CSV table of C-alpha atoms in Angstrom, one decimal:
chain,number,residue,atom,x,y,z
A,1,MET,CA,0.2,-0.1,0.0
A,2,THR,CA,1.5,3.3,-1.1
A,3,PRO,CA,1.6,5.7,2.0
A,4,SER,CA,-0.4,8.8,2.1
A,5,TRP,CA,2.8,11.2,2.1
A,6,MET,CA,3.9,9.3,-1.5
A,7,SER,CA,0.5,10.5,-3.0
A,8,PRO,CA,-0.2,14.0,-2.4
A,9,ASP,CA,-3.0,16.2,-3.8
A,10,PRO,CA,-1.9,18.4,-6.9
A,11,LEU,CA,-5.0,20.4,-6.3
A,12,LEU,CA,-4.7,21.1,-2.8
A,13,ILE,CA,-0.8,21.8,-3.1
A,14,ALA,CA,-1.5,24.4,-6.1
A,15,TRP,CA,-4.3,26.0,-3.9
A,16,LEU,CA,-1.6,26.5,-1.2
A,17,LEU,CA,0.8,27.9,-3.4
A,18,VAL,CA,-0.5,30.1,-5.7
A,19,PRO,CA,-1.3,32.9,-3.5
A,20,TYR,CA,2.2,33.3,-3.2
A,21,LEU,CA,2.8,33.6,-6.7
A,22,ALA,CA,-0.1,35.5,-7.4
A,23,ALA,CA,1.8,38.2,-4.9
A,24,PHE,CA,4.8,38.3,-7.0
A,25,LEU,CA,2.5,38.7,-10.0
A,26,ALA,CA,0.7,41.8,-8.6
A,27,VAL,CA,3.9,43.5,-8.2
A,28,LEU,CA,5.4,42.6,-11.5
A,29,LEU,CA,1.8,43.0,-13.2
A,30,PRO,CA,-0.5,45.4,-11.1
A,31,SER,CA,-2.9,45.5,-13.9
A,32,LEU,CA,-3.6,42.0,-12.8
A,33,SER,CA,-3.8,42.2,-9.0
A,34,HIS,CA,-7.6,42.4,-8.6
A,35,GLY,CA,-8.0,39.7,-10.8
A,36,LEU,CA,-5.4,37.7,-8.8
A,37,VAL,CA,-7.0,38.7,-5.3
A,38,LEU,CA,-10.5,37.6,-6.6
A,39,LEU,CA,-9.0,34.4,-7.9
A,40,CYS,CA,-7.3,33.4,-4.8
A,41,CYS,CA,-10.4,34.6,-2.3
A,42,GLY,CA,-12.9,32.9,-4.2
A,43,ALA,CA,-10.7,29.7,-4.2
A,44,THR,CA,-9.9,30.0,-0.6
A,45,THR,CA,-13.9,30.6,0.0
A,46,TRP,CA,-14.9,27.3,-2.2
A,47,VAL,CA,-12.2,25.1,-0.7
A,48,GLY,CA,-13.3,26.0,2.9
A,49,ALA,CA,-17.3,25.6,2.1
A,50,GLU,CA,-16.4,22.2,0.3
A,51,THR,CA,-14.8,20.7,3.4
A,52,LEU,CA,-17.6,21.8,5.9
A,53,LEU,CA,-20.3,20.6,3.3
A,54,THR,CA,-18.8,17.1,2.8
A,55,GLY,CA,-17.1,16.7,6.2
A,56,THR,CA,-14.2,15.3,4.5
A,57,THR,CA,-10.3,15.0,5.7
A,58,LYS,CA,-7.5,15.7,3.9
A,59,PRO,CA,-4.2,14.5,5.2
A,60,LEU,CA,-0.9,16.1,3.4
A,61,HIS,CA,2.7,15.2,3.5
A,62,LEU,CA,5.0,17.2,1.4
A,63,LEU,CA,9.1,16.6,1.1
A,64,GLY,CA,8.8,12.9,2.4
A,65,GLU,CA,7.6,11.2,5.4
A,66,TYR,CA,9.4,13.6,7.7
A,67,GLY,CA,8.5,16.7,5.8
A,68,VAL,CA,5.7,19.1,6.1
A,69,ALA,CA,2.4,17.3,7.6
A,70,LEU,CA,-1.1,19.1,6.5
A,71,SER,CA,-4.6,18.4,7.1
A,72,LEU,CA,-7.6,20.1,6.1
A,73,GLU,CA,-10.8,18.9,8.2
A,74,PRO,CA,-13.7,20.6,9.4
A,75,LEU,CA,-12.2,22.2,11.9
A,76,ALA,CA,-9.7,23.9,9.5
A,77,GLY,CA,-12.6,24.3,6.9
A,78,TRP,CA,-14.1,27.2,9.2
A,79,PHE,CA,-10.9,29.1,9.4
A,80,VAL,CA,-10.2,28.8,5.7
A,81,LEU,CA,-13.9,29.9,4.5
A,82,LEU,CA,-13.6,32.8,7.4
A,83,ASN,CA,-9.9,33.5,5.4
A,84,GLY,CA,-11.0,33.7,2.3
A,85,LEU,CA,-14.5,35.9,3.4
A,86,VAL,CA,-12.6,38.1,5.0
A,87,CYS,CA,-9.8,38.7,2.5
A,88,LEU,CA,-12.3,39.3,-0.1
A,89,ALA,CA,-14.5,41.9,2.2
A,90,VAL,CA,-11.2,43.6,2.7
A,91,TRP,CA,-10.2,44.0,-1.1
A,92,ILE,CA,-13.5,45.2,-1.4
A,93,GLU,CA,-12.7,48.0,0.9
A,94,ALA,CA,-9.2,48.7,0.1
A,95,ARG,CA,-9.8,49.1,-3.7
A,96,ARG,CA,-11.8,52.6,-2.8
A,97,GLN,CA,-8.9,53.9,-0.4
A,98,GLY,CA,-6.8,53.4,-3.3
A,99,TRP,CA,-3.9,50.5,-2.2
A,100,ASP,CA,-1.4,50.2,-4.4
A,101,ARG,CA,0.2,46.9,-5.8
A,102,THR,CA,2.2,46.8,-2.1
A,103,GLY,CA,-0.8,46.5,-0.5
A,104,TRP,CA,-2.2,43.6,-2.9
A,105,MET,CA,0.8,41.4,-2.5
A,106,LEU,CA,0.7,41.7,1.2
A,107,LEU,CA,-3.0,41.0,1.1
A,108,LEU,CA,-2.4,37.8,-1.1
A,109,VAL,CA,0.9,36.9,1.1
A,110,LEU,CA,-1.3,37.1,4.2
A,111,LEU,CA,-3.8,35.0,2.5
A,112,GLY,CA,-1.7,32.3,1.5
A,113,SER,CA,0.4,32.0,5.1
A,114,LEU,CA,-3.1,32.0,7.0
A,115,ASN,CA,-4.2,29.1,4.8
A,116,THR,CA,-0.9,27.5,5.7
A,117,SER,CA,-0.9,28.0,9.2
A,118,PHE,CA,-4.8,26.7,9.0
A,119,LEU,CA,-3.4,23.4,7.8
A,120,THR,CA,-0.1,22.4,8.9
A,121,THR,CA,-0.1,19.9,12.0
A,122,ASP,CA,3.6,20.2,12.3
A,123,LEU,CA,5.5,22.6,15.0
A,124,ILE,CA,8.0,24.0,12.5
A,125,SER,CA,6.0,24.4,9.5
A,126,LEU,CA,3.8,26.3,11.6
A,127,TYR,CA,6.3,28.4,13.2
A,128,VAL,CA,7.4,29.5,9.8
A,129,ALA,CA,3.8,30.2,8.6
A,130,LEU,CA,3.1,32.0,12.1
A,131,GLU,CA,6.2,34.2,11.5
A,132,VAL,CA,5.4,35.2,7.5
A,133,VAL,CA,1.7,36.2,9.1
A,134,GLY,CA,3.6,38.1,11.7
A,135,ILE,CA,6.0,40.3,9.3
A,136,THR,CA,3.0,40.5,7.0
A,137,ALA,CA,0.4,42.2,9.5
A,138,PHE,CA,3.4,44.6,10.9
A,139,LEU,CA,3.8,45.8,7.2
A,140,LEU,CA,-0.1,46.2,6.7
A,141,ILE,CA,-0.3,48.0,10.0
A,142,LEU,CA,2.3,50.8,8.8
A,143,LYS,CA,0.0,51.5,6.2
A,144,GLY,CA,-1.6,53.6,9.1
A,145,ASN,CA,-2.0,57.4,8.9
A,146,SER,CA,-1.6,58.0,12.9
A,147,ALA,CA,1.3,59.4,14.6
A,148,ASN,CA,2.1,56.5,16.3
A,149,ALA,CA,1.5,54.0,13.6
A,150,SER,CA,5.4,53.1,13.3
A,151,TRP,CA,5.6,52.6,17.2
A,152,ILE,CA,2.6,50.2,17.1
A,153,ALA,CA,3.6,48.1,14.4
A,154,LEU,CA,7.0,47.4,15.8
A,155,ARG,CA,5.8,46.5,19.1
A,156,TYR,CA,3.7,44.0,17.8
A,157,LEU,CA,6.7,42.6,15.8
A,158,LEU,CA,8.6,42.9,18.8
A,159,ILE,CA,6.1,41.2,21.2
A,160,GLY,CA,5.3,38.5,18.2
A,161,ASN,CA,9.0,37.2,17.6
A,162,THR,CA,9.6,37.3,21.3
A,163,ALA,CA,6.5,35.2,21.8
A,164,MET,CA,7.6,32.8,18.8
A,165,ALA,CA,11.1,32.6,19.8
A,166,ILE,CA,9.6,31.2,23.1
A,167,TYR,CA,7.4,28.6,21.0
A,168,LEU,CA,10.5,27.6,18.9
A,169,ILE,CA,12.8,26.8,21.9
A,170,GLY,CA,9.2,24.2,23.0
A,171,ALA,CA,9.1,22.8,19.7
A,172,GLY,CA,13.2,21.9,19.7
A,173,LEU,CA,12.3,20.5,23.7
A,174,VAL,CA,9.7,18.5,22.0
A,175,TYR,CA,12.1,17.0,19.5
A,176,ALA,CA,14.5,16.4,21.7
A,177,GLN,CA,11.9,14.3,23.9
A,178,ALA,CA,9.9,12.7,20.9
A,179,SER,CA,11.7,12.5,18.1
A,180,SER,CA,9.4,14.5,16.3
A,181,PHE,CA,7.6,17.8,15.7
A,182,ARG,CA,4.2,16.7,15.4
A,183,PHE,CA,1.2,17.9,17.1
A,184,ALA,CA,0.3,14.4,18.2
A,185,ALA,CA,4.0,13.8,19.4
A,186,LEU,CA,3.5,17.3,21.6
A,187,ALA,CA,0.1,15.9,22.8
A,188,GLN,CA,1.4,12.5,24.0
A,189,LEU,CA,4.2,14.1,26.0
A,190,PRO,CA,3.9,14.3,29.8
A,191,PRO,CA,2.9,17.9,30.5
A,192,GLY,CA,6.0,20.0,31.4
A,193,ALA,CA,8.3,22.7,29.9
A,194,PRO,CA,7.7,22.0,26.5
A,195,LEU,CA,4.1,22.1,26.6
A,196,VAL,CA,4.2,25.4,28.5
A,197,LEU,CA,6.5,27.0,25.9
A,198,VAL,CA,4.4,26.3,23.1
A,199,LEU,CA,1.4,27.3,24.6
A,200,VAL,CA,2.9,30.7,25.6
A,201,GLY,CA,3.4,31.1,21.7
A,202,LEU,CA,0.1,29.9,20.5
A,203,LEU,CA,-1.4,32.3,23.0
A,204,THR,CA,0.5,35.6,22.1
A,205,LYS,CA,-0.5,34.7,18.8
A,206,ALA,CA,-4.3,33.7,19.3
A,207,GLY,CA,-4.4,37.4,21.6
A,208,VAL,CA,-5.7,35.4,24.8
A,209,PHE,CA,-5.6,37.0,28.3
A,210,LEU,CA,-2.4,38.5,29.5
A,211,ASN,CA,-0.5,37.1,26.2
A,212,GLY,CA,-2.9,39.2,24.2
A,213,LEU,CA,-2.5,42.6,25.8
A,214,TRP,CA,-1.0,43.7,22.8
A,215,LEU,CA,-4.2,43.6,20.6
A,216,PRO,CA,-6.2,46.4,21.7
A,217,ARG,CA,-4.2,49.3,20.9
A,218,THR,CA,-2.9,47.5,18.1
A,219,HIS,CA,-6.3,46.6,16.5
A,220,ALA,CA,-7.4,50.0,17.4
A,221,GLU,CA,-4.8,52.3,15.5
A,222,ALA,CA,-4.4,50.2,12.6
A,223,PRO,CA,-6.3,51.2,9.4
A,224,ALA,CA,-9.8,49.7,9.1
A,225,GLU,CA,-9.2,47.2,6.6
A,226,VAL,CA,-6.1,45.8,8.4
A,227,SER,CA,-8.0,45.9,12.0
A,228,ALA,CA,-10.6,44.1,9.8
A,229,LEU,CA,-7.8,41.3,9.1
A,230,LEU,CA,-6.3,41.1,12.8
A,231,SER,CA,-9.5,40.5,14.7
A,232,GLY,CA,-11.3,38.7,11.9
A,233,VAL,CA,-8.9,36.1,10.9
A,234,VAL,CA,-5.1,36.6,11.7
A,235,VAL,CA,-5.7,35.6,15.6
A,236,GLY,CA,-7.1,32.3,14.4
A,237,GLY,CA,-3.8,31.7,13.5
A,238,GLY,CA,-2.6,30.7,16.8
A,239,ALA,CA,-6.2,29.6,18.0
A,240,LEU,CA,-6.5,26.8,15.7
A,241,PRO,CA,-3.6,24.7,16.8
A,242,LEU,CA,-4.5,25.2,20.2
A,243,LEU,CA,-7.9,23.7,19.2
A,244,ARG,CA,-6.2,21.0,17.6
A,245,LEU,CA,-3.9,20.4,20.7
A,246,GLU,CA,-6.9,20.4,23.1
A,247,GLN,CA,-8.6,17.8,20.1
A,248,LEU,CA,-5.6,15.7,20.7
A,249,ASN,CA,-5.4,15.6,24.6
A,250,SER,CA,-8.3,16.7,26.5
A,251,ALA,CA,-5.9,17.3,29.5
A,252,ILE,CA,-4.8,20.7,27.4
A,253,GLY,CA,-8.1,21.7,27.2
A,254,GLU,CA,-8.2,21.7,30.9
A,255,LEU,CA,-5.5,23.6,31.4
A,256,LEU,CA,-6.5,26.4,29.0
A,257,LEU,CA,-9.5,26.6,30.4
A,258,PRO,CA,-9.2,29.1,33.2
A,259,ILE,CA,-7.2,30.9,30.9
A,260,ALA,CA,-10.0,31.3,28.2
A,261,MET,CA,-12.5,31.7,31.0
A,262,ALA,CA,-10.1,34.8,32.4
A,263,SER,CA,-9.4,36.3,28.9
A,264,ALA,CA,-13.4,36.7,28.4
A,265,VAL,CA,-13.6,38.3,31.7
A,266,LEU,CA,-11.1,40.8,31.5
A,267,GLY,CA,-12.2,41.7,27.7
A,268,LEU,CA,-15.1,42.0,28.6
A,269,ILE,CA,-14.3,44.6,31.7
A,270,TYR,CA,-12.2,46.7,29.5
A,271,ALA,CA,-14.8,46.8,26.7
A,272,LEU,CA,-17.2,47.5,28.9
A,273,GLY,CA,-15.0,50.8,30.5
A,274,VAL,CA,-13.4,52.0,27.4
A,275,THR,CA,-14.7,55.2,25.7
A,276,ASP,CA,-13.0,54.6,22.2
A,277,ALA,CA,-15.0,52.7,19.6
A,278,LYS,CA,-12.5,51.0,17.8
A,279,ARG,CA,-10.6,49.7,21.5
A,280,LEU,CA,-14.3,48.4,22.6
A,281,LEU,CA,-14.1,46.2,19.8
A,282,ALA,CA,-10.6,45.4,19.8
A,283,TRP,CA,-11.1,44.7,23.6
A,284,SER,CA,-14.2,42.7,22.8
A,285,THR,CA,-11.8,40.1,20.5
A,286,LEU,CA,-9.8,39.5,23.2
A,287,ALA,CA,-13.0,38.3,25.2
A,288,GLN,CA,-14.6,36.3,22.5
A,289,MET,CA,-11.0,34.5,21.5
A,290,GLY,CA,-11.1,33.1,25.1
A,291,LEU,CA,-14.4,31.8,24.4
A,292,VAL,CA,-13.1,30.1,21.2
A,293,LEU,CA,-10.7,28.4,23.1
A,294,LEU,CA,-13.5,27.0,25.4
A,295,ALA,CA,-14.3,23.7,23.2
A,296,PRO,CA,-12.8,22.4,20.3
A,297,ALA,CA,-15.9,21.1,19.3
A,298,THR,CA,-17.6,24.6,18.9
A,299,GLY,CA,-14.3,26.4,18.4
A,300,GLY,CA,-14.2,26.5,14.7
A,301,LEU,CA,-18.1,27.7,14.8
A,302,MET,CA,-17.3,30.5,17.0
A,303,ALA,CA,-14.4,31.7,15.6
A,304,PHE,CA,-16.4,31.8,12.4
A,305,SER,CA,-19.2,33.6,13.5
A,306,HIS,CA,-17.0,36.1,15.5
A,307,GLY,CA,-14.6,36.9,12.4
A,308,VAL,CA,-17.1,37.9,9.9
A,309,ALA,CA,-19.2,39.9,12.5
A,310,LYS,CA,-16.0,41.8,14.2
A,311,SER,CA,-14.2,41.9,10.7
A,312,GLY,CA,-17.6,43.6,9.6
A,313,LEU,CA,-17.9,46.1,12.1
A,314,PHE,CA,-14.3,47.5,11.7
A,315,LEU,CA,-14.8,48.0,7.8
A,316,THR,CA,-17.7,50.6,9.0
A,317,ALA,CA,-15.0,52.5,11.0
A,318,ARG,CA,-14.1,55.1,8.2
A,319,GLN,CA,-18.2,55.9,8.1
A,320,TRP,CA,-18.2,56.3,12.1
A,321,PRO,CA,-18.9,59.8,12.7
A,322,SER,CA,-16.5,59.8,15.8
A,323,ARG,CA,-14.4,57.2,17.5
A,324,SER,CA,-15.7,58.5,21.1
A,325,LEU,CA,-18.7,56.7,22.4
A,326,ASP,CA,-19.4,59.7,24.5
A,327,THR,CA,-20.5,61.7,21.4
A,328,TRP,CA,-22.4,58.9,20.0
A,329,ARG,CA,-25.6,60.0,21.5
A,330,GLN,CA,-25.5,63.3,19.3
A,331,ARG,CA,-24.4,61.8,16.1
A,332,ALA,CA,-26.7,60.3,13.8
A,333,LEU,CA,-26.2,57.3,11.3
A,334,PRO,CA,-27.8,56.4,8.1
A,335,ALA,CA,-29.9,53.7,7.9
A,336,PRO,CA,-27.7,51.4,6.2
A,337,LEU,CA,-24.8,51.8,8.4
A,338,LEU,CA,-26.8,51.6,11.8
A,339,LEU,CA,-28.3,48.3,10.3
A,340,THR,CA,-24.7,46.8,9.8
A,341,LEU,CA,-23.6,48.0,13.3
A,342,LEU,CA,-26.6,46.3,14.7
A,343,LEU,CA,-26.6,43.0,12.9
A,344,GLY,CA,-22.6,42.5,13.5
A,345,SER,CA,-23.0,43.7,17.3
A,346,CYS,CA,-26.6,41.4,18.0
A,347,SER,CA,-24.6,38.3,16.4
A,348,ILE,CA,-21.5,38.6,18.4
A,349,ALA,CA,-23.5,39.2,21.6
A,350,GLY,CA,-25.6,35.9,20.9
A,351,LEU,CA,-28.7,37.2,20.2
A,352,ALA,CA,-31.3,35.2,17.6
A,353,PRO,CA,-32.1,34.8,15.0
A,354,LEU,CA,-28.3,35.4,13.7
A,355,LEU,CA,-25.3,32.7,13.5
A,356,GLY,CA,-23.6,34.1,16.7
A,357,TYR,CA,-26.7,32.6,18.6
A,358,THR,CA,-26.4,29.5,17.2
A,359,ALA,CA,-22.8,29.4,17.9
A,360,LYS,CA,-23.0,30.3,21.7
A,361,LYS,CA,-25.8,27.9,22.3
A,362,GLN,CA,-23.7,25.2,21.2
A,363,LEU,CA,-20.8,26.2,23.1
A,364,GLU,CA,-23.0,25.9,26.1
A,365,SER,CA,-24.3,22.9,25.5
A,366,ALA,CA,-20.6,21.5,25.5
A,367,MET,CA,-19.8,22.9,28.9
A,368,THR,CA,-20.5,21.8,32.4
A,369,PRO,CA,-23.4,23.0,34.0
A,370,GLY,CA,-21.6,25.8,35.9
A,371,ILE,CA,-19.4,27.1,32.7
A,372,ALA,CA,-22.4,27.5,30.7
A,373,ALA,CA,-24.0,29.5,33.4
A,374,ALA,CA,-20.8,31.7,33.5
A,375,LEU,CA,-21.6,32.0,29.8
A,376,VAL,CA,-24.7,33.1,30.2
A,377,VAL,CA,-23.5,36.0,32.1
A,378,LEU,CA,-20.8,36.7,30.2
A,379,SER,CA,-23.5,37.1,27.7
A,380,VAL,CA,-25.4,39.8,29.4
A,381,GLY,CA,-22.1,41.7,29.8
A,382,SER,CA,-21.5,41.4,25.6
A,383,VAL,CA,-25.2,42.9,25.2
A,384,ALA,CA,-24.1,45.7,27.2
A,385,VAL,CA,-20.7,46.2,25.8
A,386,TYR,CA,-22.5,46.4,22.1
A,387,CYS,CA,-25.2,48.5,23.6
A,388,ARG,CA,-22.8,51.2,23.7
A,389,LEU,CA,-22.1,50.7,20.1
A,390,CYS,CA,-26.0,51.0,18.9
A,391,ARG,CA,-26.7,53.6,20.6
A,392,ALA,CA,-26.4,56.4,17.9
A,393,PRO,CA,-29.8,57.7,16.6
A,394,LEU,CA,-31.0,57.2,12.9
A,395,ALA,CA,-30.2,60.2,10.3
A,396,ALA,CA,-33.1,61.6,8.5
A,397,ALA,CA,-34.4,60.1,5.5
A,398,SER,CA,-32.9,62.5,3.3
A,399,ASP,CA,-29.6,61.6,4.2
A,400,LEU,CA,-29.8,57.9,2.8
A,401,GLN,CA,-28.9,58.5,-0.6
A,402,ALA,CA,-25.7,60.4,0.4
A,403,ALA,CA,-24.8,57.5,2.9
A,404,HIS,CA,-25.6,54.8,0.4
A,405,THR,CA,-22.6,55.9,-2.0
A,406,ALA,CA,-20.4,55.3,1.0
A,407,LEU,CA,-21.8,52.3,2.4
A,408,PRO,CA,-18.8,49.7,3.3
A,409,TRP,CA,-19.9,46.7,0.9
A,410,GLY,CA,-17.5,44.6,2.3
A,411,ALA,CA,-19.2,45.3,5.6
A,412,TRP,CA,-22.3,44.0,3.9
A,413,LEU,CA,-21.0,41.1,2.1
A,414,LEU,CA,-19.8,39.8,5.8
A,415,MET,CA,-23.0,40.3,7.3
A,416,LEU,CA,-24.8,37.6,4.8
A,417,PRO,CA,-23.4,34.7,6.5
A,418,LEU,CA,-24.9,35.7,10.0
A,419,VAL,CA,-27.9,36.3,8.6
A,420,GLY,CA,-27.7,33.2,6.3
A,421,GLY,CA,-26.8,31.0,8.9
A,422,GLY,CA,-29.5,32.0,11.3
A,423,ALA,CA,-31.7,31.4,8.4
A,424,LEU,CA,-30.3,27.5,7.5
A,425,LEU,CA,-30.7,26.9,11.7
A,426,LEU,CA,-33.9,28.4,12.1
A,427,ALA,CA,-35.4,25.4,14.1
A,428,GLU,CA,-33.1,25.8,16.6
A,429,VAL,CA,-33.1,29.9,16.5
A,430,LYS,CA,-37.0,29.6,17.1
A,431,ARG,CA,-36.3,28.2,20.4
A,432,GLY,CA,-33.8,31.5,21.6
A,433,TRP,CA,-36.2,34.4,21.1
A,434,LEU,CA,-37.3,34.3,24.7
A,435,VAL,CA,-33.7,34.1,26.0
A,436,SER,CA,-32.7,36.5,23.5
A,437,LEU,CA,-35.6,38.9,24.5
A,438,LEU,CA,-34.1,38.3,28.1
A,439,LEU,CA,-30.5,39.0,27.6
A,440,LEU,CA,-31.3,41.7,25.5
A,441,GLY,CA,-33.2,43.4,28.9
A,442,LEU,CA,-30.7,42.7,31.3
A,443,GLY,CA,-27.8,43.9,29.3
A,444,LEU,CA,-29.8,47.3,28.7
A,445,GLY,CA,-30.1,47.7,31.7
A,446,LEU,CA,-26.6,46.7,32.8
A,447,ASP,CA,-25.8,49.2,30.0
A,448,GLN,CA,-27.9,52.0,31.7
A,449,LEU,CA,-26.4,51.5,35.4
A,450,LEU,CA,-22.8,51.4,33.8
A,451,GLU,CA,-23.2,54.5,32.2
A,452,ARG,CA,-24.2,56.6,35.0
A,453,ARG,CA,-20.9,55.0,36.8
A,454,ARG,CA,-18.9,55.9,33.9
A,455,GLN,CA,-20.3,59.6,34.3
A,456,GLN,CA,-19.5,59.7,37.7
A,457,ALA,CA,-15.9,57.9,37.6
A,458,SER,CA,-12.8,60.5,37.9
A,459,HIS,CA,-10.5,58.1,36.1
A,460,GLY,CA,-11.0,55.0,33.9
A,461,LEU,CA,-9.8,51.4,34.1
A,462,PRO,CA,-5.5,51.0,34.7
A,463,SER,CA,-3.5,50.9,31.6
A,464,LEU,CA,-2.0,47.2,30.9
A,465,ASP,CA,-0.7,47.6,27.2
A,466,ARG,CA,2.8,49.6,28.0
A,467,LEU,CA,5.5,47.3,26.6
A,468,PRO,CA,6.9,46.1,30.3
A,469,ASP,CA,3.1,44.9,30.9
A,470,LEU,CA,3.3,42.9,27.7
A,471,VAL,CA,6.5,41.4,28.0
A,472,GLY,CA,5.4,40.6,31.9
A,473,GLY,CA,2.3,38.6,30.8
A,474,LEU,CA,4.1,36.1,29.1
A,475,GLY,CA,6.1,35.1,31.7
A,476,LEU,CA,3.3,35.2,34.1
A,477,VAL,CA,0.8,32.9,32.2
A,478,GLY,CA,4.1,30.7,31.4
A,479,ALA,CA,4.7,30.7,35.6
A,480,GLY,CA,1.1,30.2,35.7
A,481,LEU,CA,1.1,27.0,33.4
A,482,LEU,CA,4.3,25.4,35.1
A,483,LEU,CA,2.4,25.8,38.4
A,484,SER,CA,-0.7,24.1,37.3
A,485,ILE,CA,1.2,21.3,35.8
A,486,GLY,CA,3.1,20.8,39.2
A,487,ALA,CA,0.0,20.9,41.4
A,488,GLU,CA,-1.4,18.4,39.2
A,489,LEU,CA,1.5,16.1,39.3
A,490,GLY,CA,1.9,16.7,42.9
């Protein structure tokens, strides 16, 4: 019988490699750039959707038995589909912003490197893919016009490289003990330093808890299209390998459970306290990525529903009258823009009949009763967070036509899966109307209560995103993981 690594799928290999070739051609022949982006985004969307519809798993080994190990299965399919849709929506918006051929090259490289990171199942190939993702994201952040865009981009690169250096040491220790870089080899090792070092690197890339403190300021200060990429799909490059490790060894899931819950709570608290709309969205990403890691069985759907909604919300940022939430009650929004905000916000908050409701209900069903009850409480907080974003009044009908021409069509593209997913799962959604109305009422009440307290407070929440805080967070989480492992072994 011929080993699977000797008969690779040529179409799958071509799909993985074409974005890199397209990036080269986009610089060499700029007139082809838009067609190349459409081709690669369309192919990625198709591969992700086909994988989910067929439920098949395609293992792939390149460069021999000990070379690159890849696997395309339904869990990865959610992230691949998300990657294709988000990059396509960003292309739609970036065209209006006048991106040049360098921008299209970076978008194609990011698309290809994320696809590779979603399929790889060995530690070294994942390291290479995530490093390419990090460098590409760094260059995209530099496209921002803010005064401190260069520092924010450099800080992102510095923290990412530090975390991946820690990860690489862990990968070396895995090979020293198991003579393999495969995820399965790491999952079979007794818990210890190799696992902790790998987890620290991946938690940083996924933007979870203290490892993700770099995320709010970076995503807030990047250009709107880049923020959509970062919060929507780039964080998935670290989240999917963590979900795969949890699938291989349930003890890893138990180790990550308190970190994931702490990330959800921390992100929610700061999203409720900040007054900058983009930072609210960024802190919400930190919270939602914690929820993604709670259960591998639902992590793909959670990541997809959050990613399309959050990317869509960030893509509307150029149309906001202001980033200050304190003035949003006085700034009217046109109906199309307000509807976009409502759809994305309600889905992330987990309200029926949108896809986010189904994702959160499946997550609650996969958890113990105690954790499920905590998730309901967090859902009330999420409703309160997004009430702050949707409190703007409706603009006059006479402004509708002018607003229509400036509507971010990319955001509308990303709203379609939220509405369509809810329609396809209508039988489950029907049971959620009463729960959603209750959550909405509680969230509105919490928002009003906190609004009064914010007006009375003389100072806000403490800053956690200074460079020493970011570096210290890596060490603190790593030490906590080692202590947890030691306590279990003891």
